[in-house]
mmCIF file of C-alpha atoms in Angstrom:
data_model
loop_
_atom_site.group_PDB
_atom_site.id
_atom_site.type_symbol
_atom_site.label_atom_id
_atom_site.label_comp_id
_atom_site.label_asym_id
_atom_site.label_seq_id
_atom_site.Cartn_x
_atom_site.Cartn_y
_atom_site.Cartn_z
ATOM 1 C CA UNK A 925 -13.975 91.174 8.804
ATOM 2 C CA UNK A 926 -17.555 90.685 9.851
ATOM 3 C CA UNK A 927 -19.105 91.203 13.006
ATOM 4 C CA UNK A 928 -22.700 90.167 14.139
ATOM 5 C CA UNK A 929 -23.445 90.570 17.630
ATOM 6 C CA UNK A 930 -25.845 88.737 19.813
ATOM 7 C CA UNK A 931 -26.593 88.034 23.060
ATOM 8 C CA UNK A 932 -25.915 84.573 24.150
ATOM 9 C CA UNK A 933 -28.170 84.183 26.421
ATOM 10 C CA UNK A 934 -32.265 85.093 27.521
ATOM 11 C CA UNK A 935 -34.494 83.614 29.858
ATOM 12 C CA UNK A 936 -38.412 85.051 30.041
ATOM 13 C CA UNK A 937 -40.922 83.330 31.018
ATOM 14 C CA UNK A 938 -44.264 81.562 29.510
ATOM 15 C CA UNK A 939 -46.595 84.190 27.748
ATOM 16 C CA UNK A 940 -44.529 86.998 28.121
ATOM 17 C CA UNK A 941 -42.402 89.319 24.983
ATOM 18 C CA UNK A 942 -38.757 88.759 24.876
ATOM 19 C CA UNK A 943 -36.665 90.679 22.238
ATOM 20 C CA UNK A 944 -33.886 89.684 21.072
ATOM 21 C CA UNK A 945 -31.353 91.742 19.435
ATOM 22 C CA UNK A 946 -28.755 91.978 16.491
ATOM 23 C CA UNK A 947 -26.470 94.604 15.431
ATOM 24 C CA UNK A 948 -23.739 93.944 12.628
ATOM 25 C CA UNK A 949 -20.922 95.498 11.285
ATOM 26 C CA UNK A 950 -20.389 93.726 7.580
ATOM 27 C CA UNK A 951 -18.522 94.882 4.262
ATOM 28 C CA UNK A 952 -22.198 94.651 2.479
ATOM 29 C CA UNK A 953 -25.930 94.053 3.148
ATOM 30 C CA UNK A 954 -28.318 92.458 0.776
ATOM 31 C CA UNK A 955 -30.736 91.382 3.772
ATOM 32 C CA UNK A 956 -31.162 90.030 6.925
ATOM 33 C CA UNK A 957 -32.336 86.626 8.254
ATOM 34 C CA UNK A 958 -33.501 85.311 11.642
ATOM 35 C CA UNK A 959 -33.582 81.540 12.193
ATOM 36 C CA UNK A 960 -34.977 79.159 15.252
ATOM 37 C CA UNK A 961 -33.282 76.356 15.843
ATOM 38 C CA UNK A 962 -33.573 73.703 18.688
ATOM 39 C CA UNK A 963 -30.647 71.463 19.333
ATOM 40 C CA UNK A 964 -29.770 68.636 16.930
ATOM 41 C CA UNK A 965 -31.568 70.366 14.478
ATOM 42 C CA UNK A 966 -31.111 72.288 11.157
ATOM 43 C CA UNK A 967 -31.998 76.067 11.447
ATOM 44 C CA UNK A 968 -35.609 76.772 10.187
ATOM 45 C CA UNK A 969 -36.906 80.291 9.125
ATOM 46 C CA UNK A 970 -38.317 82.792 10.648
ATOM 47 C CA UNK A 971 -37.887 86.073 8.999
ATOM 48 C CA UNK A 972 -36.361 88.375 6.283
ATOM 49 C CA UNK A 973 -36.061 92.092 6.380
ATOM 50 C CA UNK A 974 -34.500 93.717 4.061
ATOM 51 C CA UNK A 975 -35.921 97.823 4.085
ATOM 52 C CA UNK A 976 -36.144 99.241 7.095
ATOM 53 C CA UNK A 977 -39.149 99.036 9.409
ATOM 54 C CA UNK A 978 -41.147 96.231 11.407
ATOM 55 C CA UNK A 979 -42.116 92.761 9.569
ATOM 56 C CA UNK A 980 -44.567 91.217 11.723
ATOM 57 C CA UNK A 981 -45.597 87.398 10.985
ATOM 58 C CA UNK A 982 -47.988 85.638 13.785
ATOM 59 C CA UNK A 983 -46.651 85.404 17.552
ATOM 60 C CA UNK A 984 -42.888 86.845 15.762
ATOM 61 C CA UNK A 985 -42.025 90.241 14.052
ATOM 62 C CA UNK A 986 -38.621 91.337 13.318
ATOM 63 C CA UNK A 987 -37.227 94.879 13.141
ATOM 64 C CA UNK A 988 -34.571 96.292 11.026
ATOM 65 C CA UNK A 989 -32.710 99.854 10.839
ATOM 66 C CA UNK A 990 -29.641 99.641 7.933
ATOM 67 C CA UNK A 991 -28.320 102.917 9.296
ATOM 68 C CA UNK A 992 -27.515 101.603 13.002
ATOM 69 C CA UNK A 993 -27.045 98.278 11.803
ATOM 70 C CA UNK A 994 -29.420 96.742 13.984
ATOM 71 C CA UNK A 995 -32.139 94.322 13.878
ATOM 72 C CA UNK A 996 -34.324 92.621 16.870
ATOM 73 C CA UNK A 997 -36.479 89.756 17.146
ATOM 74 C CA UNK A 998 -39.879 89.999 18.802
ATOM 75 C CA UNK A 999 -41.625 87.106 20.153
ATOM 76 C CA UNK A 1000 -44.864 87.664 21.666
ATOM 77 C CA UNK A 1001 -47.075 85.402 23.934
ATOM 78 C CA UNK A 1002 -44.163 83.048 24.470
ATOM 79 C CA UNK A 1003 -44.702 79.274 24.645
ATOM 80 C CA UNK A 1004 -42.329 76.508 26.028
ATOM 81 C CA UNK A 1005 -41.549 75.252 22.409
ATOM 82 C CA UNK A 1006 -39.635 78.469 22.108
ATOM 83 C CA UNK A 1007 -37.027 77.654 23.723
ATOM 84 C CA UNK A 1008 -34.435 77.551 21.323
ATOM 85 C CA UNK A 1009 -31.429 79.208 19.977
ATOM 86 C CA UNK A 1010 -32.018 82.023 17.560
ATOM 87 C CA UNK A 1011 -29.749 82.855 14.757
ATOM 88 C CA UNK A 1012 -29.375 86.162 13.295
ATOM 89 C CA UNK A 1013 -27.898 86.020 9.834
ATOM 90 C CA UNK A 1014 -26.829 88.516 7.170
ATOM 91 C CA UNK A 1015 -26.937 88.406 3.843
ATOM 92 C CA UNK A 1016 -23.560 89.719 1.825
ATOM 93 C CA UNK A 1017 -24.029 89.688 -1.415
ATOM 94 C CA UNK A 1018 -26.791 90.317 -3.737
ATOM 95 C CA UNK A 1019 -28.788 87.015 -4.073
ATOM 96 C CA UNK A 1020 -27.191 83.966 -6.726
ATOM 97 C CA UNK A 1021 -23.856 85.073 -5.996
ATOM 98 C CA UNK A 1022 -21.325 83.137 -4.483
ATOM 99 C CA UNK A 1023 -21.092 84.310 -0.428
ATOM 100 C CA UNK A 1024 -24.540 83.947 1.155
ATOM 101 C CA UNK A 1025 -25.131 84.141 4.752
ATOM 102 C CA UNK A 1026 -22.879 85.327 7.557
ATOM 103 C CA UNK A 1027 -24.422 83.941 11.015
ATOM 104 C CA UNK A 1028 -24.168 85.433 14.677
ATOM 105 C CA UNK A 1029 -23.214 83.412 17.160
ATOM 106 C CA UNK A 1030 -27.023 83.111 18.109
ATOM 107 C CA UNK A 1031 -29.220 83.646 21.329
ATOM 108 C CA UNK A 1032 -29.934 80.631 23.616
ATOM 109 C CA UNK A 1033 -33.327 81.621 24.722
ATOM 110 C CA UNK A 1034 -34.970 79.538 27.709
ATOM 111 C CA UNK A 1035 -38.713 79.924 28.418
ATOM 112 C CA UNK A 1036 -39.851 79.103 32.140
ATOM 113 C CA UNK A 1037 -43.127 78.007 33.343
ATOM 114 C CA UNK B 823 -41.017 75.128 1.503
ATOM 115 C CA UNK B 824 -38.581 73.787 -0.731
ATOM 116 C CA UNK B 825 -37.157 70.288 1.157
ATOM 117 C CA UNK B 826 -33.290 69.081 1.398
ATOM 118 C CA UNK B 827 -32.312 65.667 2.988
ATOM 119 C CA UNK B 828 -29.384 64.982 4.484
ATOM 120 C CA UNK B 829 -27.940 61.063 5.194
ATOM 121 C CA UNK B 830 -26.755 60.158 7.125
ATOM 122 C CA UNK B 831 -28.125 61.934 10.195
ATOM 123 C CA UNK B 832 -25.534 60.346 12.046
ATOM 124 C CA UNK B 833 -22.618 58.107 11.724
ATOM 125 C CA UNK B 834 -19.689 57.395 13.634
ATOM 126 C CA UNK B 835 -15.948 56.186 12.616
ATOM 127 C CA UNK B 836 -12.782 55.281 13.471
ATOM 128 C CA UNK B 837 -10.071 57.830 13.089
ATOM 129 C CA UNK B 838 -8.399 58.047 9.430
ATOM 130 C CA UNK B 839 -11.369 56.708 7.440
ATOM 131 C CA UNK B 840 -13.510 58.709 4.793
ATOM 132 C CA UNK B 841 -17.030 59.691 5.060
ATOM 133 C CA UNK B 842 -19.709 61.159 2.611
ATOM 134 C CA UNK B 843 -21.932 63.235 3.306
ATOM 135 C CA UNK B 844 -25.186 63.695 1.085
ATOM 136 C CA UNK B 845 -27.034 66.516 0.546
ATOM 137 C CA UNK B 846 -30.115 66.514 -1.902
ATOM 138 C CA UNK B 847 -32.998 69.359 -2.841
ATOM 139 C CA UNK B 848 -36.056 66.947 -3.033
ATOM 140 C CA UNK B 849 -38.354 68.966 -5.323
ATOM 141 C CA UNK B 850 -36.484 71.810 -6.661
ATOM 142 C CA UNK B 851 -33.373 71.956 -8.375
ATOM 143 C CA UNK B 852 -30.055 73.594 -7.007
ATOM 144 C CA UNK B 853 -27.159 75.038 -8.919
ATOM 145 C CA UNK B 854 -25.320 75.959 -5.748
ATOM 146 C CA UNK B 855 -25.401 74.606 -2.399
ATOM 147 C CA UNK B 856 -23.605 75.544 0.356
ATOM 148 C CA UNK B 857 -21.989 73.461 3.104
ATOM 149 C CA UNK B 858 -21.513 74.676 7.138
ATOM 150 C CA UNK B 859 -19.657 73.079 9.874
ATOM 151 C CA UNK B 860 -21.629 73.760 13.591
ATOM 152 C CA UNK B 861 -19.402 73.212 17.071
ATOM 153 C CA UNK B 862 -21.322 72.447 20.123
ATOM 154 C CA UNK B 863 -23.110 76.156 21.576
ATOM 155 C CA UNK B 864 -21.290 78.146 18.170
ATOM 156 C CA UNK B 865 -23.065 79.359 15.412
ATOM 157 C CA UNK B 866 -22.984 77.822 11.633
ATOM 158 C CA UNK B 867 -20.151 78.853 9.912
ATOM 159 C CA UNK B 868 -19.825 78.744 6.414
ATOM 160 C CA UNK B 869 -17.204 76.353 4.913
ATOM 161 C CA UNK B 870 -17.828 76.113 1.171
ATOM 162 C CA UNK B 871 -19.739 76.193 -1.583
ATOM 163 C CA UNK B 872 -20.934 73.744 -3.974
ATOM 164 C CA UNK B 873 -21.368 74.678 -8.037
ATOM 165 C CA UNK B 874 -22.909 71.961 -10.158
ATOM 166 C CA UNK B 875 -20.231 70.921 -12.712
ATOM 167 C CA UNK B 876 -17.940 73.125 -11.384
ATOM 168 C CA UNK B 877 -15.407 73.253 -8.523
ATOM 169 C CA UNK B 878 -16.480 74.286 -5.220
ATOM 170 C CA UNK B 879 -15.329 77.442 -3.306
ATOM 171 C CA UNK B 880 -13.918 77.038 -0.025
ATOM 172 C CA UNK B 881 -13.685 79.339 2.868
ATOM 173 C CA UNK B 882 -10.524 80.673 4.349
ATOM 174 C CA UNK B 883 -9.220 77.932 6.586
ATOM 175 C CA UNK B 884 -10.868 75.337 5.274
ATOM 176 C CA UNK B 885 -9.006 72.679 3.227
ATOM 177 C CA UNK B 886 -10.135 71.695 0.361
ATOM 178 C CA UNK B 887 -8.034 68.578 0.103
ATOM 179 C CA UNK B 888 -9.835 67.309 3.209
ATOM 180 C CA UNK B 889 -13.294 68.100 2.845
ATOM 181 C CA UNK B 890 -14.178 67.056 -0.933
ATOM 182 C CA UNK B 891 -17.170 68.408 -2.158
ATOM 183 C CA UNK B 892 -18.840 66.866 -5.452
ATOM 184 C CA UNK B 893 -22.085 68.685 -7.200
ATOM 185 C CA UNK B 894 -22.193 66.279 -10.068
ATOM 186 C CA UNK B 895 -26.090 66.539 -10.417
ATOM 187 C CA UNK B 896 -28.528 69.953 -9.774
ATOM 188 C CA UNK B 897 -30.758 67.839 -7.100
ATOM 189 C CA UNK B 898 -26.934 66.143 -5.579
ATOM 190 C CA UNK B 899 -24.080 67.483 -3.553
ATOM 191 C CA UNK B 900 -21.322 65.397 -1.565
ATOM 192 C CA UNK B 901 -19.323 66.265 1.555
ATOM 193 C CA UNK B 902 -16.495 63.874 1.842
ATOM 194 C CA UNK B 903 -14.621 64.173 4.872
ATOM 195 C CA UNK B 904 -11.415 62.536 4.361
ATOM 196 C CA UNK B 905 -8.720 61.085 6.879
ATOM 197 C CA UNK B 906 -11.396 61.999 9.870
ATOM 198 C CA UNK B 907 -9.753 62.815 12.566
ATOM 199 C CA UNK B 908 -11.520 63.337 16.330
ATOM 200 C CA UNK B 909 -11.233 67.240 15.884
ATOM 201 C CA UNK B 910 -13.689 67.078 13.127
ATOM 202 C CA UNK B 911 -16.365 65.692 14.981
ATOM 203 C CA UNK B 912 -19.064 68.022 14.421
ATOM 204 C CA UNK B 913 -22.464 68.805 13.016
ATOM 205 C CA UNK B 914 -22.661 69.273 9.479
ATOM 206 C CA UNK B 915 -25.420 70.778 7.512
ATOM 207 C CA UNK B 916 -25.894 71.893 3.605
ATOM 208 C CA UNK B 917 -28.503 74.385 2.403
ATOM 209 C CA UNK B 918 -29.843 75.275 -0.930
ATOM 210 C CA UNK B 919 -31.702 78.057 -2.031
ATOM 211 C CA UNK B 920 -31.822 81.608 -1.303
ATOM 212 C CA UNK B 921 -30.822 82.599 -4.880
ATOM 213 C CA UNK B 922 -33.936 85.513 -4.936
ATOM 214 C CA UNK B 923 -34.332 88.103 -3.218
ATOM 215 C CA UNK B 924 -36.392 86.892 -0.631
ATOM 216 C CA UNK B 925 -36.126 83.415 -0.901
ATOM 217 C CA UNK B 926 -34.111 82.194 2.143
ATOM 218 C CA UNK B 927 -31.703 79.263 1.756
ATOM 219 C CA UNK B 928 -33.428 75.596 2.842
ATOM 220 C CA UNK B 929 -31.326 73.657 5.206
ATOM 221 C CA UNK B 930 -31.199 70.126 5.414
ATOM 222 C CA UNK B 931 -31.606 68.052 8.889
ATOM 223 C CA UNK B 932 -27.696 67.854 9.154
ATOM 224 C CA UNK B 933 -25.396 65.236 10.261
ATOM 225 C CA UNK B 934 -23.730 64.327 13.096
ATOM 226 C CA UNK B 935 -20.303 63.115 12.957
ATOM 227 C CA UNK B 936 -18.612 61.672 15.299
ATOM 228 C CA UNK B 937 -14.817 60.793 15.677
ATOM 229 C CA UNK B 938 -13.060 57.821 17.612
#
């Protein structure tokens, strides 16, 4: 089966760096996704890696290695609107075919004045 | 970014009545969408997939005699959740999309449902 591992829990607190971290076990990799998404609300996203190395985009950056099978999350300068659960997803099978994303469980990350 | 809806957001019913669920792409068409099912504090987990003109593919587990899925148009895709029952209560959501290589699938607002 597939296994993506997250922690289910963070707390850090208002302009600090909280990473949050991924590691999955999965019969294929065509790419990995990380997602925010508050409660009530549909997922909205973040990042993509799918080479190795560091993808940085504003206050976020995500990191990816294929041989550990591990990915983090980096969120810099944190803000109180972060607070959210994060989603780390994987991507199965090449793009347009049939099996698409494979979620975590996700990280519940709370952000404290 | 490409935009899906969702409607309703929310709805409630009585046990062992039907409810459709909607799921458009508002300014892009999409051969396939894909439909999740999201407990309270769990992660999204995929239950099938929807192929215009063509039957959908469900997920292990999931019946496909229960939850009816329709993709009659490319911008239209239907969730019908049939005989609901209070264990289905649950938040729905549909994405399209992600059919590149680094396009990521869209997700629409999803809906609540909620069982009596």
């Amino acid at each position: 089966g597939q296994n993506i591992d997250q922690p289910t829990e963070m707390t850090a607190t208002e302009g600090a760096i909280v990473q949050i971290n991924c590691t999955y076990q999965t019969s294929g990799f065509n790419g990995l996704f990380w997602y925010q998404q508050h409660a009530g609300e549909a997922p909205t996203f973040l990042s993509y890696n799918v080479l190795d190395g560091l993808e940085e985009k504003g206050r976020f950056s995500s990191f990816l290695s294929r041989s550990k099978g591990y990915s983090y999350l980096l969120l810099k300068e944190l803000q109180m609107k972060d607070s959210a659960s994060y989603l780390c997803a994987v991507r199965l099978s090449p793009p347009g075919s049939a099996r698409q994303l494979t979620f975590g469980s996700g990280t519940q990350l709370t952000v404290l004045p | 970014g490409a935009v899906v809806s969702q409607h309703p957001s929310r709805v409630i019913c009585k046990s062992g009545t039907s409810v459709k669920i909607e799921c458009r792409s508002l300014d892009f068409q999409a051969t396939t969408m894909f439909w999740y099912r999201q407990f309270p504090k769990q992660s999204l987990m995929l239950m099938a997939t929807s192929n215009e003109g063509s039957k959908a593919t469900y997920e292990q587990g999931v019946e496909k005699d229960k939850f009816l899925i329709n993709h009659a148009s490319l911008t239209l895709s239907t969730l019908t959740v049939t005989s609901a029952h209070p264990e289905d209560s649950s938040f729905y959501i549909c994405s399209a999309g992600g059919l590149v290589s680094q396009e990521t699938q869209y997700f629409g607002p999803g809906t609540r449902l909620l069982v009596l």
